[in-house]
Structure formats: C-alpha cells, structure tokens
Tab-separated table of C-alpha atoms in Angstrom:
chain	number	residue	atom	x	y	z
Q	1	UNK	CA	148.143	61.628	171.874
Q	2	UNK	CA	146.681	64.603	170.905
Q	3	UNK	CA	142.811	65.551	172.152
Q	4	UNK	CA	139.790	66.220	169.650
Q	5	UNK	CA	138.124	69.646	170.590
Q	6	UNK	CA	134.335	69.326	170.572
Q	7	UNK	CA	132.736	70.790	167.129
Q	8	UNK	CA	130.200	73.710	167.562
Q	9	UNK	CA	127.164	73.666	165.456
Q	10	UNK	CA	125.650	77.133	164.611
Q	11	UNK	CA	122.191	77.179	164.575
Q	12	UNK	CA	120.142	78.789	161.581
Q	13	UNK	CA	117.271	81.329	162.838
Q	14	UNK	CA	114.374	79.810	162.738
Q	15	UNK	CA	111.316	81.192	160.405
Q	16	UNK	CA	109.707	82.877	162.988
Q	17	UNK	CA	112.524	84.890	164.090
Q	18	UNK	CA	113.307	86.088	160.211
Q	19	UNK	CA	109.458	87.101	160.234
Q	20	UNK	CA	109.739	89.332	163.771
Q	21	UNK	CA	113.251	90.873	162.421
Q	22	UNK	CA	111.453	91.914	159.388
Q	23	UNK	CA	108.165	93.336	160.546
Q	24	UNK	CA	110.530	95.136	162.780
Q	25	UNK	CA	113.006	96.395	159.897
Q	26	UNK	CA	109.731	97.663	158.152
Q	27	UNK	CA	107.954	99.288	161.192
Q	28	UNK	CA	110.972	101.140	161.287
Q	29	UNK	CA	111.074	101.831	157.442
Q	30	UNK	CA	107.560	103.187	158.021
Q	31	UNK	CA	108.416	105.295	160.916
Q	32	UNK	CA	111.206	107.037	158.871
Q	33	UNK	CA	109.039	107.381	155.895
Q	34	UNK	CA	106.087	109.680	158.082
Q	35	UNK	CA	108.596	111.146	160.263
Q	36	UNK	CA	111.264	112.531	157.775
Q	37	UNK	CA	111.459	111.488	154.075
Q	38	UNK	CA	107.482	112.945	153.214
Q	39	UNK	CA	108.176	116.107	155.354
Q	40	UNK	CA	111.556	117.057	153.813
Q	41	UNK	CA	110.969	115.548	150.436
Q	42	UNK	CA	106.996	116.395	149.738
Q	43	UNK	CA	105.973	118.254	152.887
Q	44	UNK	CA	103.608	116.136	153.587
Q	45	UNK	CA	103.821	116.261	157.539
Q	46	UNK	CA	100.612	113.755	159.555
Q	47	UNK	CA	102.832	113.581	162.485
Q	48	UNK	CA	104.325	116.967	162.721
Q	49	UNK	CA	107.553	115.900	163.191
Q	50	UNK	CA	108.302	117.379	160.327
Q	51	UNK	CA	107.291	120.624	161.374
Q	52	UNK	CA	109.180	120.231	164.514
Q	53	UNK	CA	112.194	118.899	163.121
Q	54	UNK	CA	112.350	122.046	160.186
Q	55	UNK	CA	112.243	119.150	157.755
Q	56	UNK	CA	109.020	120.815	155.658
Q	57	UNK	CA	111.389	123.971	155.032
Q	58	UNK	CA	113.401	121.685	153.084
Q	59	UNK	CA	110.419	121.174	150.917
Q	60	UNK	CA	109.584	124.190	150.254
Q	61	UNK	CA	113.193	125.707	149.273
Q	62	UNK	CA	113.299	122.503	146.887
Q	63	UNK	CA	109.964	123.314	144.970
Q	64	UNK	CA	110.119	124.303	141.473
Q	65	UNK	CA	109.207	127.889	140.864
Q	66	UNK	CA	107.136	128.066	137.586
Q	67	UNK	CA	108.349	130.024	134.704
Q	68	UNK	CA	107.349	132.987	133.987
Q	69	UNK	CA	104.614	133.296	131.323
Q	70	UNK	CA	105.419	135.602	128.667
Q	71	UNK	CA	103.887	139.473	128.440
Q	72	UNK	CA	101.206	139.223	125.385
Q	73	UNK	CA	100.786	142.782	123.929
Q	74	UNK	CA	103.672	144.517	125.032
Q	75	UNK	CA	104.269	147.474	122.617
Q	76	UNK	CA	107.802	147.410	120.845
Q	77	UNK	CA	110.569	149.353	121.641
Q	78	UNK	CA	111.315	152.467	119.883
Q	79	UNK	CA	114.047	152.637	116.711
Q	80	UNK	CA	117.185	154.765	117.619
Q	81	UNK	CA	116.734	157.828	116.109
Q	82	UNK	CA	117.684	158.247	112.421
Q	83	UNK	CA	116.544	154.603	111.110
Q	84	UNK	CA	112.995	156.014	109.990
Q	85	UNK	CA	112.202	158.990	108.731
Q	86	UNK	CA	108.877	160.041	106.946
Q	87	UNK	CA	108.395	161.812	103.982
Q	88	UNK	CA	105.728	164.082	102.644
Q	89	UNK	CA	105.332	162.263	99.404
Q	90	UNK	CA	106.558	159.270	97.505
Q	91	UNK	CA	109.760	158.808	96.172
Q	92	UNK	CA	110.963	159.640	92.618
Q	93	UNK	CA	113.308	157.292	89.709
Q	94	UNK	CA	115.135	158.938	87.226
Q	95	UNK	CA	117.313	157.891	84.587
Q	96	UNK	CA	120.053	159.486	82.468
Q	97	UNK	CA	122.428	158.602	79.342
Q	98	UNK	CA	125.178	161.386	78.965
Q	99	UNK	CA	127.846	161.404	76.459
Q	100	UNK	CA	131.070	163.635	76.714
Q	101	UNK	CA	133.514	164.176	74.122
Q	102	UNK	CA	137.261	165.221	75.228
Q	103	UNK	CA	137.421	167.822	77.538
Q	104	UNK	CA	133.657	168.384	78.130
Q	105	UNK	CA	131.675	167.940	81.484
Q	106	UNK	CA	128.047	167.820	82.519
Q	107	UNK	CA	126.790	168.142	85.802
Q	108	UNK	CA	123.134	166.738	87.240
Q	109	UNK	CA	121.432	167.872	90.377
Q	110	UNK	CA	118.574	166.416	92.149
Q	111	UNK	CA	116.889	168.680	94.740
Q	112	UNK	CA	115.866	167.089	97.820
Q	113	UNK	CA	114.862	168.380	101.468
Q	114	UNK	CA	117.376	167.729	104.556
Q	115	UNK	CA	117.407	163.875	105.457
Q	116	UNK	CA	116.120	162.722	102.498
Q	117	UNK	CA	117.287	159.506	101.111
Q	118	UNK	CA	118.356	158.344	97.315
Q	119	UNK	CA	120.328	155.575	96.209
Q	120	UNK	CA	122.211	155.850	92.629
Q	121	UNK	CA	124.340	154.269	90.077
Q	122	UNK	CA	125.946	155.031	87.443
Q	123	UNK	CA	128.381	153.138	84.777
Q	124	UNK	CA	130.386	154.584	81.858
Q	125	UNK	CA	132.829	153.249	78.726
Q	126	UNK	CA	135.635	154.693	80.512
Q	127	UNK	CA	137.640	156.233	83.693
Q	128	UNK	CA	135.813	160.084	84.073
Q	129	UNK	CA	136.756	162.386	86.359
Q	130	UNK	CA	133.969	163.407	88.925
Q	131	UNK	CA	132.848	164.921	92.038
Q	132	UNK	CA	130.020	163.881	94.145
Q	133	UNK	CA	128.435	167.128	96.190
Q	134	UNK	CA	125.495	169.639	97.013
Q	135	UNK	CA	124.830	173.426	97.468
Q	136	UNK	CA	122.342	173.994	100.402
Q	137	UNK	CA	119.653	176.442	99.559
Q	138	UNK	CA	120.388	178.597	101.406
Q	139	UNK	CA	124.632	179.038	101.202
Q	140	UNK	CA	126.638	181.169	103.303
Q	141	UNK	CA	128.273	182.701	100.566
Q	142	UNK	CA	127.918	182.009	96.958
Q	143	UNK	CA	130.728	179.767	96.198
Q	144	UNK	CA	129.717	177.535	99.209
Q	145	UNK	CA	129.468	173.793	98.073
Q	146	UNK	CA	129.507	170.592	100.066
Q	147	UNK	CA	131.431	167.940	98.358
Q	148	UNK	CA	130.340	164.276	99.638
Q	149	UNK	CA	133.103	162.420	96.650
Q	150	UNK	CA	136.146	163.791	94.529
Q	151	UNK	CA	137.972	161.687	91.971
Q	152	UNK	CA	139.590	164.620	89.876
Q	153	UNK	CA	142.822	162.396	88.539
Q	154	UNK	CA	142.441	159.168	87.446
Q	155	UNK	CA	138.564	159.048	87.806
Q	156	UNK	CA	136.540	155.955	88.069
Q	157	UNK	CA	134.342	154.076	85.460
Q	158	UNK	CA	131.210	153.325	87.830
Q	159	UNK	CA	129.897	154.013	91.150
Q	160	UNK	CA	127.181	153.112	93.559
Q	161	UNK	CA	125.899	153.810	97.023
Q	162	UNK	CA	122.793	155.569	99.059
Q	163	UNK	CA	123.452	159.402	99.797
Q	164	UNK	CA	121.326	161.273	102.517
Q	165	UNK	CA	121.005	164.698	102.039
Q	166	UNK	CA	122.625	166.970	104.778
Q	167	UNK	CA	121.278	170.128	104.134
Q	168	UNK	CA	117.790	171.221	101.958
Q	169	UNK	CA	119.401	172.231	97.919
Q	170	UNK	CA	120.582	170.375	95.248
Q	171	UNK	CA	123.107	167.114	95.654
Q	172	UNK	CA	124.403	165.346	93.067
Q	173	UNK	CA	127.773	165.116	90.362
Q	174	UNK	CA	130.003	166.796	88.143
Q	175	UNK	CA	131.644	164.682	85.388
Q	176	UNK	CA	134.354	165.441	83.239
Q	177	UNK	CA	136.189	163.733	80.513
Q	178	UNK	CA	139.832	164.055	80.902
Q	179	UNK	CA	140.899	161.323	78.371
Q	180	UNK	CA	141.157	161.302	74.323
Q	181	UNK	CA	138.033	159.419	73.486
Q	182	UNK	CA	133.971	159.896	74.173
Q	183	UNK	CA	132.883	158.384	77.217
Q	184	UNK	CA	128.851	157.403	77.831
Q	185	UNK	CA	127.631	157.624	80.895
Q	186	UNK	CA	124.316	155.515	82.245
Q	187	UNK	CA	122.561	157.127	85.469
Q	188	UNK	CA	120.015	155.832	87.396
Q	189	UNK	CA	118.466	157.274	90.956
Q	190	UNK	CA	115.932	156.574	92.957
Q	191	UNK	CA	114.903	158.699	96.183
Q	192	UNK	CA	112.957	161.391	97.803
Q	193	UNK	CA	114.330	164.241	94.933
Q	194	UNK	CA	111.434	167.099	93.988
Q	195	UNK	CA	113.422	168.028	90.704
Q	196	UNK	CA	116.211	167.395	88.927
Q	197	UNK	CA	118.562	169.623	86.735
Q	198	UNK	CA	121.152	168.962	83.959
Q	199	UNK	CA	123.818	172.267	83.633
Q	200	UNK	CA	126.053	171.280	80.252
Q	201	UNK	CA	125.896	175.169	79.209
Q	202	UNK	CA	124.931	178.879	79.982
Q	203	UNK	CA	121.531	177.611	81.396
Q	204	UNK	CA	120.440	174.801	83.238
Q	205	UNK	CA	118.118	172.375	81.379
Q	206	UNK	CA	115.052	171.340	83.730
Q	207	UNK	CA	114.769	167.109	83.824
Q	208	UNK	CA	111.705	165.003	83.771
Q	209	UNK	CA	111.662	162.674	86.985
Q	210	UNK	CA	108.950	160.097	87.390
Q	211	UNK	CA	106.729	158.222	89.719
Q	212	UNK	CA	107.589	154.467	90.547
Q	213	UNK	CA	105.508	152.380	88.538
C-alpha cells in the first residue's frame, strides 16, 4: 500500500505586505528619479549626485543648439565680370528691307564701341550668301577685317543671335545673291550701335537708326 504525501498550501501575501513591497518599489523609483534620470536627462541636480556622478554633462551634450538666425542686410555678392556692363546712352532699333537681284550684294554696318551688345535678325525669300564681321577703327593695316560668320556657298535664308562687339568700328554683314532669282531681305537690330551705314555702291549711304519707343 502505497503512502499519501502531505499537500503543501502556499500562502498568498497578505495586503499589508503588497502595500510595504510597493512603497518600497516606489521609494526606490524616487531615489533613481533625483539621483540619475533629472541629472542626465534635464540637469536638474537637488542632490548633487548628479554632479558627482558626471550625469549633468550628459545633459548638456544632449541640448539642442538653436539655429542660427539668418543675416538681415547682408549686401549681395558681386556678378562675375562680363554679365553687366554700362553704357553711356540708351540703346538703338533699326530696321532694314533689301532686295538683290542676281549677282548683286549689299553690305550694312552698325558702329558700336568695344563690349557693346546688339541682338539681330534677319529673314529672306531665299538661300544668300553672307558674311557676318567688323573692321576695328583703328586697323592694323587696311585690309584688316574680323569676320564673326561666313556662309559663302550654299548660304542660308535667315539668321539670329546677340553679337558683342570685340573691338570699337563697325560690325555687321555682307550679303550676296548667288542664285538666278531676286531675293528680299528683312533686317531688324537692336543694341548699343551710334550709326549705321548701307555700302551698295561707290559711296556709303548714311542710315537713320531710332530710339526705342
């Protein structure tokens, strides 16, 4: 016959001894709070533990640094050179209808000082031959020319663009109808030009530029 072993009862802590564990578990939760989480957290130190214990550098390296406010009235940078240049006066238009026959040419010239600006177009009926260039004032020798654009062959029926002048004279293009039939021609400029000359013949013929309106 085999013999029963005695059952053991475990006993449930009473309410008194749940209350002392946790007043105990929150003194302790208190203690930790004061001594180390508002030192290293928000350097707030009433004991001086944290001070002690290096816990209030922690703080500090963990502070927000505020942004920088921006400089009001700071004076702008300067353009790189060549973007802006002044000019004595204001700029000029101009506008020209040509019309060449077979084998004739024209030529127009604007004259405008060194880094002056002028933007151009011009449109004919059909392919022209044509040069784009300039004679400085003052030339080296007399057949000195600068030529900027050369289409002598097939030749083109239109063109556009801006053109700054490299040197102080006259800039501007020689046409020349290479085909069988007339060609017109429609010009029209716009830039920092003083005068402007047409040479079809013997003598240059002097052309009447105007003020923006």
């Amino acid at each position: 016959m085999v013999e029963q072993q005695p059952v053991q009862q475990t006993l449930a802590p009473s309410k008194k001894a749940i209350a002392k564990a946790t007043g105990i578990a929150l003194a302790v939760a208190v203690i930790i709070l004061f001594v180390a989480v508002l030192p290293a957290e928000y350097g707030i130190d009433p004991l001086k533990t944290g001070k002690a214990l290096h816990l209030t550098d922690l703080a500090k390296a963990t502070e927000t640094k505020p942004e920088p406010k921006p400089v009001t009235g700071a004076r702008p940078t300067a353009a790189p050179a060549g973007i802006y240049t002044a000019q004595p006066m204001s700029y000029k238009v101009d506008s020209e209808d040509l019309s060449l026959g077979p084998g004739e040419g024209v030529e127009i010239k604007y004259h405008m000082q060194k880094g002056a600006g002028m933007v151009y177009a011009w449109k004919a009926t059909g392919k022209i031959a044509f040069e784009f260039h300039g004679e400085p004032d003052k030339k080296p020798n007399p057949d000195y020319f600068e030529s900027y654009e050369l289409d002598d062959q097939v030749g083109k029926d239109r063109s556009y663009g801006a053109f700054t002048a490299p040197t102080t004279g006259i800039h501007g293009w020689f046409w020349e109808n290479k085909g069988k039939t007339q060609v017109d021609i429609h010009l029209t400029t716009a830039g920092f030009y003083d005068s402007a000359k047409m040479y079809a013949g013997d003598k240059p013929d002097e052309l009447t530029i105007q003020d923006p309106k």
